[in-house]
Short mmCIF file of C-alpha atoms and ligand atoms in Angstrom, two decimals:
data_model
loop_
_atom_site.label_atom_id
_atom_site.label_comp_id
_atom_site.label_asym_id
_atom_site.label_seq_id
_atom_site.Cartn_x
_atom_site.Cartn_y
_atom_site.Cartn_z
CA UNK A 113 114.90 67.90 53.52
CA UNK A 114 113.20 70.95 54.10
CA UNK A 115 110.06 69.15 52.68
CA UNK A 116 110.57 66.25 54.78
CA UNK A 117 110.85 68.72 57.96
CA UNK A 118 107.37 70.17 56.75
CA UNK A 119 105.93 66.88 56.74
CA UNK A 120 106.92 65.91 60.38
CA UNK A 121 105.47 69.20 61.56
CA UNK A 122 102.29 68.55 59.90
CA UNK A 123 101.94 65.57 61.98
CA UNK A 124 103.40 67.03 65.40
CA UNK A 125 101.62 70.19 65.60
CA UNK A 126 98.01 68.52 65.20
CA UNK A 127 99.11 66.13 67.75
CA UNK A 128 100.17 68.61 70.20
CA UNK A 129 97.08 70.53 69.75
CA UNK A 130 94.95 67.45 70.25
CA UNK A 131 96.58 66.81 73.42
CA UNK A 132 96.24 70.30 74.66
CA UNK A 133 92.53 70.20 73.76
CA UNK A 134 92.20 66.85 76.10
CA UNK A 135 94.12 68.38 78.83
CA UNK A 136 92.01 69.23 82.16
CA UNK A 137 90.87 72.86 82.41
CA UNK A 138 92.13 74.57 85.39
CA UNK A 139 89.47 74.77 88.18
CA UNK A 140 89.37 77.08 91.01
CA UNK A 141 90.16 75.35 94.41
CA UNK A 142 89.54 77.32 97.69
CA UNK A 143 90.37 77.04 101.21
CA UNK A 144 90.48 79.25 104.40
CA UNK A 145 92.69 78.11 107.30
CA UNK A 146 94.65 79.49 110.41
CA UNK A 147 98.33 79.71 110.08
CA UNK A 148 101.05 81.84 111.69
CA UNK A 149 98.50 83.43 113.96
CA UNK A 150 96.48 84.78 111.03
CA UNK A 151 93.95 83.74 108.40
CA UNK A 152 95.12 82.19 105.16
CA UNK A 153 92.74 82.41 102.15
CA UNK A 154 93.88 80.39 99.20
CA UNK A 155 92.14 80.40 95.57
CA UNK A 156 94.24 78.37 93.40
CA UNK A 157 93.37 77.46 89.69
CA UNK A 158 94.81 73.90 89.45
CA UNK A 159 94.55 71.71 86.29
CA UNK A 160 94.48 68.44 88.11
CA UNK A 161 92.19 65.81 89.93
CA UNK A 162 90.51 66.97 93.41
CA UNK A 163 93.12 65.00 95.43
CA UNK A 164 96.10 66.54 93.73
CA UNK A 165 94.52 69.99 94.25
CA UNK A 166 93.92 69.29 97.81
CA UNK A 167 97.59 68.20 98.34
CA UNK A 168 98.66 71.46 96.90
CA UNK A 169 96.40 73.62 99.06
CA UNK A 170 97.75 71.65 102.19
CA UNK A 171 101.18 71.99 101.02
CA UNK A 172 100.72 75.81 101.07
CA UNK A 173 99.71 75.36 104.88
CA UNK A 174 102.66 73.17 105.76
CA UNK A 175 104.97 75.65 104.15
CA UNK A 176 103.60 78.49 106.17
CA UNK A 177 103.46 76.35 109.56
CA UNK A 178 107.01 75.05 109.00
CA UNK A 179 108.21 78.91 108.41
CA UNK A 180 106.78 79.77 111.85
CA UNK A 181 107.92 76.69 113.72
CA UNK A 182 111.50 76.60 112.35
CA UNK A 183 112.40 80.10 111.58
CA UNK A 184 110.38 83.08 112.38
CA UNK A 185 108.24 82.76 115.58
CA UNK A 186 109.57 84.54 118.72
CA UNK A 187 107.22 82.29 120.77
CA UNK A 188 108.05 78.84 119.74
CA UNK A 189 111.21 77.24 121.20
CA UNK A 190 111.86 75.46 118.05
CA UNK A 191 112.32 78.50 115.73
CA UNK A 192 115.56 80.21 114.99
CA UNK A 193 114.49 83.56 115.97
CA UNK A 194 113.46 82.45 119.61
CA UNK A 195 117.06 80.58 119.97
CA UNK A 196 118.77 84.05 118.87
CA UNK A 197 116.67 85.84 121.24
CA UNK A 198 117.16 83.37 124.00
CA UNK A 199 121.08 83.86 123.33
CA UNK A 200 121.13 87.63 123.62
CA UNK A 201 124.00 88.62 125.76
CA UNK A 202 125.71 85.39 125.94
CA UNK A 203 128.37 86.63 123.52
CA UNK A 204 127.66 83.27 121.30
CA UNK A 205 127.60 83.61 117.72
CA UNK A 206 124.52 81.79 116.14
CA UNK A 207 124.72 80.40 112.70
CA UNK A 208 121.47 81.32 110.77
CA UNK A 209 119.48 79.02 107.88
CA UNK A 210 120.01 80.72 104.71
CA UNK A 211 116.50 81.64 104.79
CA UNK A 212 116.80 83.90 108.05
CA UNK A 213 120.16 85.13 106.98
CA UNK A 214 118.62 86.23 103.65
CA UNK A 215 115.59 87.77 105.62
CA UNK A 216 117.68 89.65 108.19
CA UNK A 217 120.04 91.04 105.36
CA UNK A 218 116.80 92.46 103.59
CA UNK A 219 115.60 93.91 106.85
CA UNK A 220 118.91 95.69 107.40
CA UNK A 221 118.18 97.37 104.35
CA UNK A 222 114.77 98.75 105.03
CA UNK A 223 115.83 99.61 108.57
CA UNK A 224 118.63 101.88 107.03
CA UNK A 225 116.39 103.40 104.32
CA UNK A 226 113.51 104.06 106.60
CA UNK A 227 116.03 105.54 109.36
CA UNK A 228 114.98 103.03 111.80
CA UNK A 229 111.15 103.55 111.19
CA UNK A 230 111.08 99.71 110.27
CA UNK A 231 113.24 98.01 113.17
CA UNK A 232 113.49 94.19 113.09
CA UNK A 233 114.82 94.57 116.82
CA UNK A 234 111.86 96.12 118.09
CA UNK A 235 111.01 92.90 120.43
CA UNK A 236 111.54 94.47 123.74
CA UNK A 237 109.16 97.19 123.36
CA UNK A 238 106.64 94.98 121.63
CA UNK A 239 106.49 92.45 124.40
CA UNK A 240 105.96 95.54 126.83
CA UNK A 241 102.73 96.37 124.69
CA UNK A 242 101.82 92.58 124.64
CA UNK A 243 100.56 93.06 121.18
CA UNK A 244 100.03 89.35 120.36
CA UNK A 245 97.60 88.98 123.25
CA UNK A 246 95.25 91.77 121.69
CA UNK A 247 92.61 90.29 119.66
CA UNK A 248 93.38 90.80 116.04
CA UNK A 249 90.51 91.94 113.94
CA UNK A 250 89.33 89.21 111.54
CA UNK A 251 90.19 91.27 108.58
CA UNK A 252 91.81 88.13 107.15
CA UNK A 253 92.60 88.92 103.84
CA UNK A 254 92.24 92.80 103.14
CA UNK A 255 89.63 91.88 100.59
CA UNK A 256 86.71 93.68 102.21
CA UNK A 257 85.90 90.99 104.62
CA UNK A 258 83.61 92.06 107.59
CA UNK A 259 85.74 93.26 110.48
CA UNK A 260 84.17 93.26 114.04
CA UNK A 261 85.54 95.39 116.68
CA UNK A 262 88.58 94.05 118.51
CA UNK A 263 88.04 93.47 122.13
CA UNK A 264 89.01 96.49 124.44
CA UNK A 265 90.70 93.96 126.75
CA UNK A 266 93.97 91.95 126.32
CA UNK A 267 93.58 88.21 126.49
CA UNK A 268 95.95 86.57 128.79
CA UNK A 269 96.69 82.75 129.66
CA UNK A 270 94.29 83.19 132.57
CA UNK A 271 91.61 84.67 130.34
CA UNK A 272 90.59 88.27 129.45
CA UNK A 273 91.98 90.75 131.80
CA UNK A 274 92.26 94.48 131.79
CA UNK A 275 95.02 95.77 129.67
CA UNK A 276 97.72 97.81 131.53
CA UNK A 277 99.71 100.35 129.76
CA UNK A 278 103.29 100.29 130.06
CA UNK A 279 104.80 103.24 131.84
CA UNK A 280 107.38 105.92 130.25
CA UNK A 281 110.23 104.37 132.58
CA UNK A 282 109.48 100.81 131.11
CA UNK A 283 109.39 101.89 127.71
CA UNK A 284 112.62 104.11 128.16
CA UNK A 285 114.40 101.07 129.34
CA UNK A 286 113.07 98.68 126.57
CA UNK A 287 114.08 101.14 124.01
CA UNK A 288 117.75 101.03 125.09
CA UNK A 289 117.62 97.67 123.53
CA UNK A 290 116.20 98.59 120.10
CA UNK A 291 118.34 99.51 117.20
CA UNK A 292 118.84 97.32 113.85
CA UNK A 293 122.41 99.10 113.87
CA UNK A 294 123.44 97.71 116.95
CA UNK A 295 122.12 93.92 116.21
CA UNK A 296 125.29 92.30 115.58
CA UNK A 297 124.17 90.42 112.30
CA UNK A 298 127.05 89.51 110.06
CA UNK A 299 126.36 87.49 106.98
CA UNK A 300 125.15 84.27 108.42
CA UNK A 301 125.98 84.97 111.98
CA UNK A 302 124.26 86.85 114.83
CA UNK A 303 125.01 87.56 118.48
CA UNK A 304 122.53 89.92 119.78
CA UNK A 305 123.57 92.31 122.67
CA UNK A 306 122.05 91.87 125.90
CA UNK A 307 118.26 92.51 126.18
CA UNK A 308 117.74 92.70 122.31
CA UNK A 309 114.83 90.74 120.81
CA UNK A 310 114.12 90.32 117.41
CA UNK A 311 110.55 90.61 116.04
CA UNK A 312 109.76 89.86 112.62
CA UNK A 313 105.98 90.43 112.96
CA UNK A 314 106.13 93.22 110.33
CA UNK A 315 107.73 91.08 107.79
CA UNK A 316 106.41 87.59 108.56
CA UNK A 317 103.23 87.51 106.28
CA UNK A 318 105.32 89.00 103.44
CA UNK A 319 107.86 86.26 103.68
CA UNK A 320 105.23 83.76 103.74
CA UNK A 321 104.36 85.13 100.17
CA UNK A 322 107.78 84.66 98.79
CA UNK A 323 107.98 81.14 100.02
CA UNK A 324 104.58 80.35 98.81
CA UNK A 325 105.32 81.82 95.49
CA UNK A 326 108.39 79.37 95.22
CA UNK A 327 106.20 76.41 95.87
CA UNK A 328 103.64 77.33 93.36
CA UNK A 329 106.37 77.71 90.78
CA UNK A 330 107.07 74.03 91.51
CA UNK A 331 103.71 73.03 90.25
CA UNK A 332 103.18 73.23 86.49
CA UNK A 333 99.43 72.36 87.22
CA UNK A 334 99.11 75.64 88.79
CA UNK A 335 98.09 78.45 86.37
CA UNK A 336 97.06 81.21 88.67
CA UNK A 337 96.45 82.05 92.22
CA UNK A 338 95.46 84.46 94.93
CA UNK A 339 96.79 83.56 98.46
CA UNK A 340 96.37 86.03 101.39
CA UNK A 341 98.02 85.92 104.83
CA UNK A 342 96.36 88.58 106.99
CA UNK A 343 97.01 91.92 105.53
CA UNK A 344 99.52 90.59 102.77
CA UNK A 345 98.36 89.19 99.37
CA UNK A 346 100.03 87.29 96.81
CA UNK A 347 98.69 87.40 93.16
CA UNK A 348 100.16 84.70 90.85
CA UNK A 349 99.80 83.63 86.96
CA UNK A 350 96.43 84.18 85.57
CA UNK A 351 92.57 83.15 85.53
CA UNK A 352 91.55 81.01 82.99
CA UNK A 353 89.36 83.67 81.39
CA UNK A 354 92.37 85.92 81.41
CA UNK A 355 90.66 88.84 83.54
CA UNK A 356 92.57 90.79 86.14
CA UNK A 357 92.97 89.87 89.66
CA UNK A 358 90.96 92.48 91.88
CA UNK A 359 92.36 92.88 95.29
CA UNK A 360 90.32 94.92 97.63
CA UNK A 361 91.84 97.60 99.91
CA UNK A 362 90.00 97.97 103.42
CA UNK A 363 88.60 101.34 104.22
CA UNK A 364 90.20 101.97 107.53
CA UNK A 365 87.26 104.25 108.41
CA UNK A 366 84.75 101.57 107.85
CA UNK A 367 86.36 98.04 107.84
CA UNK A 368 83.35 96.19 106.68
CA UNK A 369 83.77 97.84 103.17
CA UNK A 370 86.46 98.36 100.65
CA UNK A 371 87.96 101.82 99.91
CA UNK A 372 88.84 100.60 96.33
CA UNK A 373 90.07 97.65 94.21
CA UNK A 374 93.69 97.13 92.93
CA UNK A 375 93.19 95.54 89.41
CA UNK A 376 96.49 93.42 88.58
CA UNK A 377 97.77 91.10 86.09
CA UNK A 378 100.42 88.29 87.08
CA UNK A 379 102.66 88.15 90.04
CA UNK A 380 102.06 91.03 92.64
CA UNK A 381 102.62 91.39 96.39
CA UNK A 382 100.16 93.74 98.21
CA UNK A 383 100.66 94.61 101.90
CA UNK A 384 98.54 96.86 104.18
CA UNK A 385 99.44 98.39 107.52
CA UNK A 386 96.43 99.74 109.43
CA UNK A 387 95.75 101.04 112.77
CA UNK A 388 92.42 98.87 112.72
CA UNK A 389 94.09 95.57 112.55
CA UNK A 390 95.07 95.03 116.23
CA UNK A 391 94.51 97.63 118.83
CA UNK A 392 93.45 98.25 122.38
CA UNK A 393 91.33 101.08 123.50
CA UNK A 394 91.96 102.28 127.27
CA UNK A 395 89.97 105.38 128.58
CA UNK A 396 88.95 106.12 124.86
CA UNK A 397 92.30 106.14 123.58
CA UNK A 398 93.12 103.76 120.72
CA UNK A 399 96.65 102.16 121.15
CA UNK A 400 97.61 100.35 117.72
CA UNK A 401 100.32 97.76 116.90
CA UNK A 402 102.46 99.67 114.72
CA UNK A 403 105.13 101.07 116.96
CA UNK A 404 107.42 104.33 116.36
CA UNK A 405 111.01 102.52 117.39
CA UNK A 406 112.35 106.05 118.39
CA UNK A 407 109.43 106.63 121.00
CA UNK A 408 108.26 102.89 122.04
CA UNK A 409 104.72 104.50 121.36
CA UNK A 410 102.18 103.48 118.66
CA UNK A 411 103.15 105.43 115.47
CA UNK A 412 101.48 108.95 115.31
CA UNK A 413 102.32 109.99 111.74
CA UNK A 414 98.72 111.21 110.81
CA UNK A 415 98.21 107.87 108.80
CA UNK A 416 95.55 105.43 109.13
CA UNK A 417 96.77 102.81 106.76
CA UNK A 418 99.21 102.33 104.08
CA UNK A 419 99.14 99.86 101.27
CA UNK A 420 102.41 98.72 99.37
CA UNK A 421 102.56 97.09 96.03
CA UNK A 422 105.28 95.52 94.34
CA UNK A 423 105.56 93.65 91.04
CA UNK A 424 107.14 90.08 91.23
CA UNK A 425 108.68 90.15 88.13
CA UNK A 426 112.21 89.21 89.30
CA UNK A 427 112.41 85.47 89.50
CA UNK A 428 115.88 85.52 90.81
CA UNK A 429 114.94 87.25 94.04
CA UNK A 430 112.10 86.20 95.99
CA UNK A 431 111.83 89.42 98.21
CA UNK A 432 108.91 91.26 96.72
CA UNK A 433 106.69 90.15 99.67
CA UNK A 434 109.08 90.92 102.14
CA UNK A 435 109.66 94.25 101.09
CA UNK A 436 106.07 95.03 100.66
CA UNK A 437 105.46 93.99 104.28
CA UNK A 438 108.43 95.68 105.52
CA UNK A 439 107.81 98.98 103.65
CA UNK A 440 103.85 99.04 104.82
CA UNK A 441 104.96 98.98 108.17
CA UNK A 442 108.04 101.58 107.60
CA UNK A 443 105.84 104.04 105.51
CA UNK A 444 103.03 103.71 108.46
CA UNK A 445 105.52 105.02 110.93
CA UNK A 446 107.16 107.55 108.65
CA UNK A 447 104.06 109.32 107.32
CA UNK A 448 102.79 110.48 103.92
CA UNK A 449 105.54 112.74 102.85
CA UNK A 450 108.68 110.58 103.91
CA UNK A 451 106.65 107.24 103.12
CA UNK A 452 106.19 108.25 99.54
CA UNK A 453 109.85 108.90 99.08
CA UNK A 454 110.91 105.65 100.72
CA UNK A 455 108.30 103.59 98.70
CA UNK A 456 109.86 105.09 95.36
CA UNK A 457 113.37 104.31 96.67
CA UNK A 458 112.25 100.70 96.55
CA UNK A 459 110.38 100.78 93.05
CA UNK A 460 106.99 100.18 94.90
CA UNK A 461 103.83 101.71 94.59
CA UNK A 462 102.24 103.10 97.82
CA UNK A 463 98.70 104.38 98.85
CA UNK A 464 97.98 106.17 102.03
CA UNK A 465 94.96 107.18 103.76
CA UNK A 466 95.49 109.80 106.39
CA UNK A 467 93.50 110.68 109.62
CA UNK A 468 91.44 112.97 107.56
CA UNK A 469 90.43 110.50 105.15
CA UNK A 470 92.80 112.06 102.54
CA UNK A 471 94.26 109.44 100.00
CA UNK A 472 97.78 109.93 98.56
CA UNK A 473 99.42 107.69 96.24
CA UNK A 474 102.53 107.37 94.13
CA UNK A 475 102.01 108.18 90.35
CA UNK A 476 102.29 104.41 89.34
CA UNK A 477 99.61 103.52 91.71
CA UNK A 478 97.05 105.60 90.08
CA UNK A 479 96.62 102.96 86.84
CA UNK A 480 95.96 100.02 89.29
CA UNK A 481 93.74 101.69 91.93
CA UNK A 482 90.11 102.25 91.37
CA UNK A 483 88.19 104.16 93.97
CA UNK A 484 84.84 102.42 95.19
CA UNK A 485 81.78 104.36 94.64
P1 AMP B 678 102.47 95.23 110.29
O1 AMP B 678 101.18 94.71 110.68
O2 AMP B 678 102.93 94.50 109.06
O3 AMP B 678 102.68 96.69 110.14
O4 AMP B 678 103.38 94.74 111.38
C1 AMP B 678 103.19 95.11 112.72
C2 AMP B 678 103.85 94.06 113.63
O5 AMP B 678 105.22 94.18 113.58
C3 AMP B 678 103.48 94.38 115.16
O6 AMP B 678 102.65 93.74 115.65
C4 AMP B 678 104.81 94.21 115.95
O7 AMP B 678 105.18 92.89 116.12
C5 AMP B 678 106.10 94.48 114.64
N1 AMP B 678 106.13 95.62 114.57
C6 AMP B 678 105.65 96.99 115.40
N2 AMP B 678 106.10 98.09 115.05
C7 AMP B 678 107.35 97.88 114.13
C8 AMP B 678 107.98 98.83 113.56
N3 AMP B 678 108.08 99.92 113.65
N4 AMP B 678 109.40 98.15 112.86
C9 AMP B 678 109.16 96.67 112.78
N5 AMP B 678 108.33 95.99 113.37
C10 AMP B 678 107.33 96.55 113.87
MG1 MG B 679 104.33 94.92 107.53
#
């Protein structure tokens, strides 16, 4: 019997080897698109013909468009967040999709752990600053792309107009509607109080990475990928030559160059929050898009940029992108000392650049980060 089995194996193994030899080698397919108001860069290693490869690249973009349209946008009437915001104060309980239920569940954790430095209910204040009308710097993927200066004016529907700063009275009023602990999100149901507005801008790109990762896992032709959505990047699988993924971290003092490189193997989520991504300048003062939910003003914690790194090893929970994105925002608001503690609490690696150009990082980050010369 043993001999008989050995004989069969002798036939099966060479046939299998022959088949693998015949199978298509992975080829790198690339695309640059705009979705969710940001630049999406894809490099995917695919063992398939060009048509199938293009279908996969298109699927990724559709997945992101759907997330914005159906779930996350505060602007599009079709989205859950829009409808929840519209119903604020009505007393009506809204049932959420399982995706949004999970998102808000995770957001509540980061809100609580960061003492409200990350607050998913910051919408009323963010609307006053009109952040989405500011020109975003085309930083795109955080991989050392050339960044031009953002315009000093805010673009409106009528064209470009002078930006008007919100008054302290307006901010004080808007702040009375901010507070994740008052959001009345209970499981799959939400019933926002009057005036409260959800804003998932600080986690949207991270959620995209989690959903794209699920999609890539459904395609066995995909052996590796780097997907970037604004300041958030997913690395997935491996390159055909087995070398590491290199993810650049933008120098916040000179955004056309990299401060350094993260050298990574396998699945990782990297998110950066920086004061250079979106801002307006009024009378020589820069106002950026990361707000301190306790003051309503752009956070002033002495930090210029924060990068969070989380390994996507756990395949049962697709929240690494969400957490890396939420934590980069939270850590920016908290500053170096508190931020380092928060990152460690979530098992994340963090790298801070402060206003003096000082670099601070978690111990674990040191093995991945390589400073540019
Ligand atoms: P990010 O670039 O990921 O740090 O996210 C910034 C975006 O999230 C802003 O454009 C706002 O829409 C929103 N936001 C700003 N400050 C906060 C905050 N402290 N907590 C949660 N969301 C915020
Ligand atoms: Mg963020």
